[in-house]
């Protein structure tokens, strides 16, 4: 659904199109009315005046009149939805199918994946404990991990931290313009042999001193990403 421009606008939210699965930018205007804009920056020369949208400094979308080329121009997602019959400008739809257009789509999606950097930090014990259950000791979210004896552990099991990071990754944008790029979860990469340290499926990677690593070797993640999906 779309609406006309209003001075009252909330911050952009990322939502998933129920038809094609793309992540789109939703701007709420005038109570229950909203605009779903395609996140890719459209070449201004391919967007007829009146068909594009820009976003002002306050985060409010307004219809582009063809004169202001200073900011990015976007179009309604429904006009270029890959699962619908496109009704947007034909030159723009053709551009998204070119190598240059597909490369821009992947670049935009990669920019949305920047929160993946958060997965590289060591999470706090409490945020892991409060967010996910432990797949090893079966402690429920909100409860501490348990020793084999049943006593509470001061630290979370490594498997619980992995599950927490996987849950964070699952909330990140996956698809744009039909292009599908997703982060590799630690538990997914662990399903194959590491080509560097030869860790077997199900086992964590080890460093040169045979100590368990928190993160998989990059070679293992790359090998999993190259593997064909079932």
PDB file of C-alpha atoms in Angstrom:
ATOM      1  CA  UNK A   1       0.000   0.000   0.000  1.00  0.00           C
ATOM      2  CA  UNK A   2       1.161   3.537  -0.671  1.00  0.00           C
ATOM      3  CA  UNK A   3       0.041   6.997   0.294  1.00  0.00           C
ATOM      4  CA  UNK A   4       0.672  10.630  -0.540  1.00  0.00           C
ATOM      5  CA  UNK A   5       3.464  12.627   1.069  1.00  0.00           C
ATOM      6  CA  UNK A   6       2.890  14.056   4.526  1.00  0.00           C
ATOM      7  CA  UNK A   7       4.998  16.255   6.770  1.00  0.00           C
ATOM      8  CA  UNK A   8       4.359  13.717   9.539  1.00  0.00           C
ATOM      9  CA  UNK A   9       6.695  10.806   8.991  1.00  0.00           C
ATOM     10  CA  UNK A  10       8.349   8.227  11.201  1.00  0.00           C
ATOM     11  CA  UNK A  11      11.803   6.749  10.864  1.00  0.00           C
ATOM     12  CA  UNK A  12      12.178   4.218   8.075  1.00  0.00           C
ATOM     13  CA  UNK A  13      11.512   0.607   8.980  1.00  0.00           C
ATOM     14  CA  UNK A  14      12.805  -2.398   7.067  1.00  0.00           C
ATOM     15  CA  UNK A  15      10.023  -4.851   6.206  1.00  0.00           C
ATOM     16  CA  UNK A  16       9.764  -7.878   3.927  1.00  0.00           C
ATOM     17  CA  UNK A  17       7.500  -7.827   0.878  1.00  0.00           C
ATOM     18  CA  UNK A  18       5.025 -10.734   1.330  1.00  0.00           C
ATOM     19  CA  UNK A  19       4.923 -11.299  -2.432  1.00  0.00           C
ATOM     20  CA  UNK A  20       8.599 -11.474  -3.469  1.00  0.00           C
ATOM     21  CA  UNK A  21      10.554 -11.607  -0.191  1.00  0.00           C
ATOM     22  CA  UNK A  22      12.525  -8.408  -0.861  1.00  0.00           C
ATOM     23  CA  UNK A  23      13.492  -6.130   2.003  1.00  0.00           C
ATOM     24  CA  UNK A  24      11.904  -2.708   1.427  1.00  0.00           C
ATOM     25  CA  UNK A  25      11.950   0.634   3.223  1.00  0.00           C
ATOM     26  CA  UNK A  26       8.615   1.461   4.830  1.00  0.00           C
ATOM     27  CA  UNK A  27       7.768   5.071   5.696  1.00  0.00           C
ATOM     28  CA  UNK A  28       4.659   5.596   7.787  1.00  0.00           C
ATOM     29  CA  UNK A  29       2.624   8.690   6.941  1.00  0.00           C
ATOM     30  CA  UNK A  30      -0.804   9.912   8.015  1.00  0.00           C
ATOM     31  CA  UNK A  31      -1.669   7.348  10.680  1.00  0.00           C
ATOM     32  CA  UNK A  32      -2.096   3.903   9.027  1.00  0.00           C
ATOM     33  CA  UNK A  33      -0.906   4.940   5.572  1.00  0.00           C
ATOM     34  CA  UNK A  34       2.597   4.164   4.412  1.00  0.00           C
ATOM     35  CA  UNK A  35       4.997   4.082   1.484  1.00  0.00           C
ATOM     36  CA  UNK A  36       7.071   1.019   0.639  1.00  0.00           C
ATOM     37  CA  UNK A  37      10.081   2.271  -1.306  1.00  0.00           C
ATOM     38  CA  UNK A  38      12.603   0.147  -3.145  1.00  0.00           C
ATOM     39  CA  UNK A  39      15.917   0.472  -1.302  1.00  0.00           C
ATOM     40  CA  UNK A  40      18.048   0.686  -4.419  1.00  0.00           C
ATOM     41  CA  UNK A  41      19.060   4.094  -5.710  1.00  0.00           C
ATOM     42  CA  UNK A  42      17.486   4.487  -9.139  1.00  0.00           C
ATOM     43  CA  UNK A  43      19.431   6.338 -11.853  1.00  0.00           C
ATOM     44  CA  UNK A  44      17.588   9.680 -12.071  1.00  0.00           C
ATOM     45  CA  UNK A  45      17.745   9.656 -15.863  1.00  0.00           C
ATOM     46  CA  UNK A  46      15.624   6.487 -15.935  1.00  0.00           C
ATOM     47  CA  UNK A  47      12.872   7.755 -13.637  1.00  0.00           C
ATOM     48  CA  UNK A  48      10.188  10.013 -15.160  1.00  0.00           C
ATOM     49  CA  UNK A  49       9.299  13.067 -13.041  1.00  0.00           C
ATOM     50  CA  UNK A  50       6.462  12.184 -10.690  1.00  0.00           C
ATOM     51  CA  UNK A  51       7.413   8.489 -10.534  1.00  0.00           C
ATOM     52  CA  UNK A  52      10.305   8.826  -8.105  1.00  0.00           C
ATOM     53  CA  UNK A  53      10.620   9.660  -4.428  1.00  0.00           C
ATOM     54  CA  UNK A  54      13.245  11.306  -2.271  1.00  0.00           C
ATOM     55  CA  UNK A  55      13.606  11.515   1.511  1.00  0.00           C
ATOM     56  CA  UNK A  56      14.227  14.811   3.281  1.00  0.00           C
ATOM     57  CA  UNK A  57      16.533  15.415   6.256  1.00  0.00           C
ATOM     58  CA  UNK A  58      13.662  14.743   8.681  1.00  0.00           C
ATOM     59  CA  UNK A  59      13.102  11.307   7.166  1.00  0.00           C
ATOM     60  CA  UNK A  60       9.897  12.245   5.334  1.00  0.00           C
ATOM     61  CA  UNK A  61       9.456  10.986   1.754  1.00  0.00           C
ATOM     62  CA  UNK A  62       8.308  13.404  -0.933  1.00  0.00           C
ATOM     63  CA  UNK A  63       7.572  12.952  -4.609  1.00  0.00           C
ATOM     64  CA  UNK A  64      10.510  13.801  -6.873  1.00  0.00           C
ATOM     65  CA  UNK A  65       9.767  16.444  -9.512  1.00  0.00           C
ATOM     66  CA  UNK A  66      12.778  15.698 -11.682  1.00  0.00           C
ATOM     67  CA  UNK A  67      14.731  18.815 -10.714  1.00  0.00           C
ATOM     68  CA  UNK A  68      16.684  17.834  -7.607  1.00  0.00           C
ATOM     69  CA  UNK A  69      19.538  15.470  -8.509  1.00  0.00           C
ATOM     70  CA  UNK A  70      21.417  16.006  -5.242  1.00  0.00           C
ATOM     71  CA  UNK A  71      19.912  13.085  -3.346  1.00  0.00           C
ATOM     72  CA  UNK A  72      19.078   9.458  -4.127  1.00  0.00           C
ATOM     73  CA  UNK A  73      15.905   8.777  -6.104  1.00  0.00           C
ATOM     74  CA  UNK A  74      13.792   5.755  -5.226  1.00  0.00           C
ATOM     75  CA  UNK A  75      10.633   4.236  -6.673  1.00  0.00           C
ATOM     76  CA  UNK A  76       7.718   2.430  -5.092  1.00  0.00           C
ATOM     77  CA  UNK A  77       8.575  -1.214  -4.512  1.00  0.00           C
ATOM     78  CA  UNK A  78       5.269  -2.346  -6.016  1.00  0.00           C
ATOM     79  CA  UNK A  79       6.358  -0.755  -9.310  1.00  0.00           C
ATOM     80  CA  UNK A  80       9.460  -2.967  -9.572  1.00  0.00           C
ATOM     81  CA  UNK A  81       8.527  -5.989  -7.416  1.00  0.00           C
ATOM     82  CA  UNK A  82      10.188  -8.975  -9.157  1.00  0.00           C
ATOM     83  CA  UNK A  83       7.281 -11.280  -8.255  1.00  0.00           C
ATOM     84  CA  UNK A  84       4.607  -8.997  -9.712  1.00  0.00           C
ATOM     85  CA  UNK A  85       4.107  -7.805 -13.241  1.00  0.00           C
ATOM     86  CA  UNK A  86       6.316  -4.692 -13.161  1.00  0.00           C
ATOM     87  CA  UNK A  87       4.443  -1.460 -13.784  1.00  0.00           C
ATOM     88  CA  UNK A  88       7.353   0.898 -13.247  1.00  0.00           C
ATOM     89  CA  UNK A  89       9.412   2.735 -15.899  1.00  0.00           C
ATOM     90  CA  UNK A  90      10.524   0.230 -18.541  1.00  0.00           C
ATOM     91  CA  UNK A  91      14.098   1.634 -18.848  1.00  0.00           C
ATOM     92  CA  UNK A  92      14.569   1.316 -15.067  1.00  0.00           C
ATOM     93  CA  UNK A  93      13.262  -2.252 -14.961  1.00  0.00           C
ATOM     94  CA  UNK A  94      15.579  -3.140 -17.847  1.00  0.00           C
ATOM     95  CA  UNK A  95      18.520  -1.484 -16.025  1.00  0.00           C
ATOM     96  CA  UNK A  96      18.040  -3.655 -12.921  1.00  0.00           C
ATOM     97  CA  UNK A  97      18.456  -6.704 -15.164  1.00  0.00           C
ATOM     98  CA  UNK A  98      21.848  -5.599 -16.532  1.00  0.00           C
ATOM     99  CA  UNK A  99      25.207  -6.525 -15.013  1.00  0.00           C
ATOM    100  CA  UNK A 100      25.587  -2.951 -13.741  1.00  0.00           C
ATOM    101  CA  UNK A 101      22.130  -2.972 -12.200  1.00  0.00           C
ATOM    102  CA  UNK A 102      22.621  -6.351 -10.550  1.00  0.00           C
ATOM    103  CA  UNK A 103      25.987  -5.210  -9.172  1.00  0.00           C
ATOM    104  CA  UNK A 104      24.331  -2.130  -7.659  1.00  0.00           C
ATOM    105  CA  UNK A 105      21.644  -4.348  -6.136  1.00  0.00           C
ATOM    106  CA  UNK A 106      24.286  -6.543  -4.486  1.00  0.00           C
ATOM    107  CA  UNK A 107      26.186  -3.460  -3.248  1.00  0.00           C
ATOM    108  CA  UNK A 108      23.032  -2.036  -1.670  1.00  0.00           C
ATOM    109  CA  UNK A 109      22.257  -5.355  -0.020  1.00  0.00           C
ATOM    110  CA  UNK A 110      25.820  -5.665   1.278  1.00  0.00           C
ATOM    111  CA  UNK A 111      25.458  -2.206   2.849  1.00  0.00           C
ATOM    112  CA  UNK A 112      22.359  -3.421   4.670  1.00  0.00           C
ATOM    113  CA  UNK A 113      24.407  -6.329   5.993  1.00  0.00           C
ATOM    114  CA  UNK A 114      26.773  -3.995   7.880  1.00  0.00           C
ATOM    115  CA  UNK A 115      25.208  -5.002  11.238  1.00  0.00           C
ATOM    116  CA  UNK A 116      27.041  -8.305  10.735  1.00  0.00           C
ATOM    117  CA  UNK A 117      29.989  -6.531  12.334  1.00  0.00           C
ATOM    118  CA  UNK A 118      28.051  -6.762  15.591  1.00  0.00           C
ATOM    119  CA  UNK A 119      28.392 -10.536  15.424  1.00  0.00           C
ATOM    120  CA  UNK A 120      32.167 -10.261  15.732  1.00  0.00           C
ATOM    121  CA  UNK A 121      32.113  -8.739  19.188  1.00  0.00           C
ATOM    122  CA  UNK A 122      31.906 -10.841  22.327  1.00  0.00           C
ATOM    123  CA  UNK A 123      28.308 -10.541  23.574  1.00  0.00           C
ATOM    124  CA  UNK A 124      27.544  -9.925  27.228  1.00  0.00           C
ATOM    125  CA  UNK A 125      26.622 -12.953  29.318  1.00  0.00           C
ATOM    126  CA  UNK A 126      23.229 -11.514  30.208  1.00  0.00           C
ATOM    127  CA  UNK A 127      22.159 -10.646  26.662  1.00  0.00           C
ATOM    128  CA  UNK A 128      22.883 -14.199  25.520  1.00  0.00           C
ATOM    129  CA  UNK A 129      21.173 -15.718  28.555  1.00  0.00           C
ATOM    130  CA  UNK A 130      18.054 -13.575  28.206  1.00  0.00           C
ATOM    131  CA  UNK A 131      17.685 -14.031  24.439  1.00  0.00           C
ATOM    132  CA  UNK A 132      18.063 -17.710  23.528  1.00  0.00           C
ATOM    133  CA  UNK A 133      17.855 -21.194  24.982  1.00  0.00           C
ATOM    134  CA  UNK A 134      21.022 -23.256  25.254  1.00  0.00           C
ATOM    135  CA  UNK A 135      21.117 -26.077  22.668  1.00  0.00           C
ATOM    136  CA  UNK A 136      23.582 -28.038  24.832  1.00  0.00           C
ATOM    137  CA  UNK A 137      22.138 -28.062  28.361  1.00  0.00           C
ATOM    138  CA  UNK A 138      18.599 -27.060  27.311  1.00  0.00           C
ATOM    139  CA  UNK A 139      18.476 -24.084  29.670  1.00  0.00           C
ATOM    140  CA  UNK A 140      15.557 -21.909  28.646  1.00  0.00           C
ATOM    141  CA  UNK A 141      15.924 -18.235  27.727  1.00  0.00           C
ATOM    142  CA  UNK A 142      16.269 -16.239  30.918  1.00  0.00           C
ATOM    143  CA  UNK A 143      17.904 -19.082  32.850  1.00  0.00           C
ATOM    144  CA  UNK A 144      21.649 -19.733  33.294  1.00  0.00           C
ATOM    145  CA  UNK A 145      23.373 -22.677  31.680  1.00  0.00           C
ATOM    146  CA  UNK A 146      23.853 -25.775  33.826  1.00  0.00           C
ATOM    147  CA  UNK A 147      26.783 -28.033  34.628  1.00  0.00           C
ATOM    148  CA  UNK A 148      26.329 -31.781  34.149  1.00  0.00           C
ATOM    149  CA  UNK A 149      25.665 -31.916  37.892  1.00  0.00           C
ATOM    150  CA  UNK A 150      22.751 -29.534  37.458  1.00  0.00           C
ATOM    151  CA  UNK A 151      24.417 -26.598  39.173  1.00  0.00           C
ATOM    152  CA  UNK A 152      24.259 -23.189  37.486  1.00  0.00           C
ATOM    153  CA  UNK A 153      27.207 -22.153  35.323  1.00  0.00           C
ATOM    154  CA  UNK A 154      28.665 -18.667  35.618  1.00  0.00           C
ATOM    155  CA  UNK A 155      29.336 -18.584  31.867  1.00  0.00           C
ATOM    156  CA  UNK A 156      27.181 -19.560  28.920  1.00  0.00           C
ATOM    157  CA  UNK A 157      28.053 -22.622  26.883  1.00  0.00           C
ATOM    158  CA  UNK A 158      29.811 -21.797  23.629  1.00  0.00           C
ATOM    159  CA  UNK A 159      26.924 -23.436  21.757  1.00  0.00           C
ATOM    160  CA  UNK A 160      24.539 -20.923  23.320  1.00  0.00           C
ATOM    161  CA  UNK A 161      26.677 -18.010  22.177  1.00  0.00           C
ATOM    162  CA  UNK A 162      26.665 -19.488  18.677  1.00  0.00           C
ATOM    163  CA  UNK A 163      22.875 -19.775  18.782  1.00  0.00           C
ATOM    164  CA  UNK A 164      22.654 -16.133  19.890  1.00  0.00           C
ATOM    165  CA  UNK A 165      24.781 -14.962  16.987  1.00  0.00           C
ATOM    166  CA  UNK A 166      22.766 -17.086  14.560  1.00  0.00           C
ATOM    167  CA  UNK A 167      19.560 -15.492  15.847  1.00  0.00           C
ATOM    168  CA  UNK A 168      21.017 -12.020  15.272  1.00  0.00           C
ATOM    169  CA  UNK A 169      22.013 -12.939  11.725  1.00  0.00           C
ATOM    170  CA  UNK A 170      18.563 -14.360  10.957  1.00  0.00           C
ATOM    171  CA  UNK A 171      17.008 -10.907  11.491  1.00  0.00           C
ATOM    172  CA  UNK A 172      19.177  -9.213   8.876  1.00  0.00           C
ATOM    173  CA  UNK A 173      18.057  -8.389   5.327  1.00  0.00           C
ATOM    174  CA  UNK A 174      18.357 -11.335   2.956  1.00  0.00           C
ATOM    175  CA  UNK A 175      17.051 -10.269  -0.445  1.00  0.00           C
ATOM    176  CA  UNK A 176      16.845  -7.216  -2.663  1.00  0.00           C
ATOM    177  CA  UNK A 177      15.630  -7.045  -6.253  1.00  0.00           C
ATOM    178  CA  UNK A 178      15.428 -10.828  -6.276  1.00  0.00           C
ATOM    179  CA  UNK A 179      19.149 -11.052  -5.382  1.00  0.00           C
ATOM    180  CA  UNK A 180      19.656 -13.329  -2.399  1.00  0.00           C
ATOM    181  CA  UNK A 181      22.682 -12.784  -0.184  1.00  0.00           C
ATOM    182  CA  UNK A 182      22.662 -14.078   3.354  1.00  0.00           C
ATOM    183  CA  UNK A 183      25.296 -14.296   6.066  1.00  0.00           C
ATOM    184  CA  UNK A 184      26.711 -17.680   6.949  1.00  0.00           C
ATOM    185  CA  UNK A 185      25.718 -18.720  10.469  1.00  0.00           C
ATOM    186  CA  UNK A 186      28.509 -20.237  12.565  1.00  0.00           C
ATOM    187  CA  UNK A 187      26.510 -23.428  13.021  1.00  0.00           C
ATOM    188  CA  UNK A 188      26.064 -23.727   9.249  1.00  0.00           C
ATOM    189  CA  UNK A 189      29.777 -23.451   8.498  1.00  0.00           C
ATOM    190  CA  UNK A 190      30.407 -26.106  11.120  1.00  0.00           C
ATOM    191  CA  UNK A 191      28.590 -28.682   8.971  1.00  0.00           C
ATOM    192  CA  UNK A 192      31.607 -29.094   6.673  1.00  0.00           C
ATOM    193  CA  UNK A 193      35.286 -29.972   7.165  1.00  0.00           C
ATOM    194  CA  UNK A 194      37.520 -26.940   7.600  1.00  0.00           C
ATOM    195  CA  UNK A 195      39.993 -26.903   4.689  1.00  0.00           C
ATOM    196  CA  UNK A 196      42.586 -25.134   6.841  1.00  0.00           C
ATOM    197  CA  UNK A 197      42.663 -26.899  10.232  1.00  0.00           C
ATOM    198  CA  UNK A 198      40.772 -30.041   9.078  1.00  0.00           C
ATOM    199  CA  UNK A 199      38.216 -29.742  11.902  1.00  0.00           C
ATOM    200  CA  UNK A 200      35.526 -32.349  11.270  1.00  0.00           C
ATOM    201  CA  UNK A 201      31.832 -31.506  10.778  1.00  0.00           C
ATOM    202  CA  UNK A 202      30.258 -30.551  14.078  1.00  0.00           C
ATOM    203  CA  UNK A 203      33.564 -29.477  15.621  1.00  0.00           C
ATOM    204  CA  UNK A 204      34.894 -25.954  16.092  1.00  0.00           C
ATOM    205  CA  UNK A 205      38.014 -24.815  14.307  1.00  0.00           C
ATOM    206  CA  UNK A 206      41.310 -24.899  16.200  1.00  0.00           C
ATOM    207  CA  UNK A 207      44.319 -22.622  16.102  1.00  0.00           C
ATOM    208  CA  UNK A 208      47.931 -23.677  15.595  1.00  0.00           C
ATOM    209  CA  UNK A 209      48.164 -24.675  19.278  1.00  0.00           C
ATOM    210  CA  UNK A 210      45.120 -26.974  18.964  1.00  0.00           C
ATOM    211  CA  UNK A 211      43.051 -24.550  21.052  1.00  0.00           C
ATOM    212  CA  UNK A 212      39.407 -24.126  20.091  1.00  0.00           C
ATOM    213  CA  UNK A 213      38.688 -20.937  18.158  1.00  0.00           C
ATOM    214  CA  UNK A 214      35.665 -18.720  18.836  1.00  0.00           C
ATOM    215  CA  UNK A 215      35.267 -18.084  15.108  1.00  0.00           C
ATOM    216  CA  UNK A 216      35.654 -20.452  12.185  1.00  0.00           C
ATOM    217  CA  UNK A 217      38.555 -19.961   9.816  1.00  0.00           C
ATOM    218  CA  UNK A 218      37.653 -17.752   6.884  1.00  0.00           C
ATOM    219  CA  UNK A 219      38.507 -20.613   4.576  1.00  0.00           C
ATOM    220  CA  UNK A 220      35.763 -22.714   6.185  1.00  0.00           C
ATOM    221  CA  UNK A 221      33.145 -19.988   5.819  1.00  0.00           C
ATOM    222  CA  UNK A 222      34.171 -19.390   2.206  1.00  0.00           C
ATOM    223  CA  UNK A 223      33.993 -23.115   1.452  1.00  0.00           C
ATOM    224  CA  UNK A 224      30.488 -23.311   2.904  1.00  0.00           C
ATOM    225  CA  UNK A 225      29.352 -20.222   0.967  1.00  0.00           C
ATOM    226  CA  UNK A 226      30.580 -21.794  -2.289  1.00  0.00           C
ATOM    227  CA  UNK A 227      28.787 -25.080  -1.649  1.00  0.00           C
ATOM    228  CA  UNK A 228      25.541 -25.496  -3.603  1.00  0.00           C
ATOM    229  CA  UNK A 229      22.381 -25.187  -1.507  1.00  0.00           C
ATOM    230  CA  UNK A 230      20.384 -28.418  -1.131  1.00  0.00           C
TER     231      UNK A 230
END
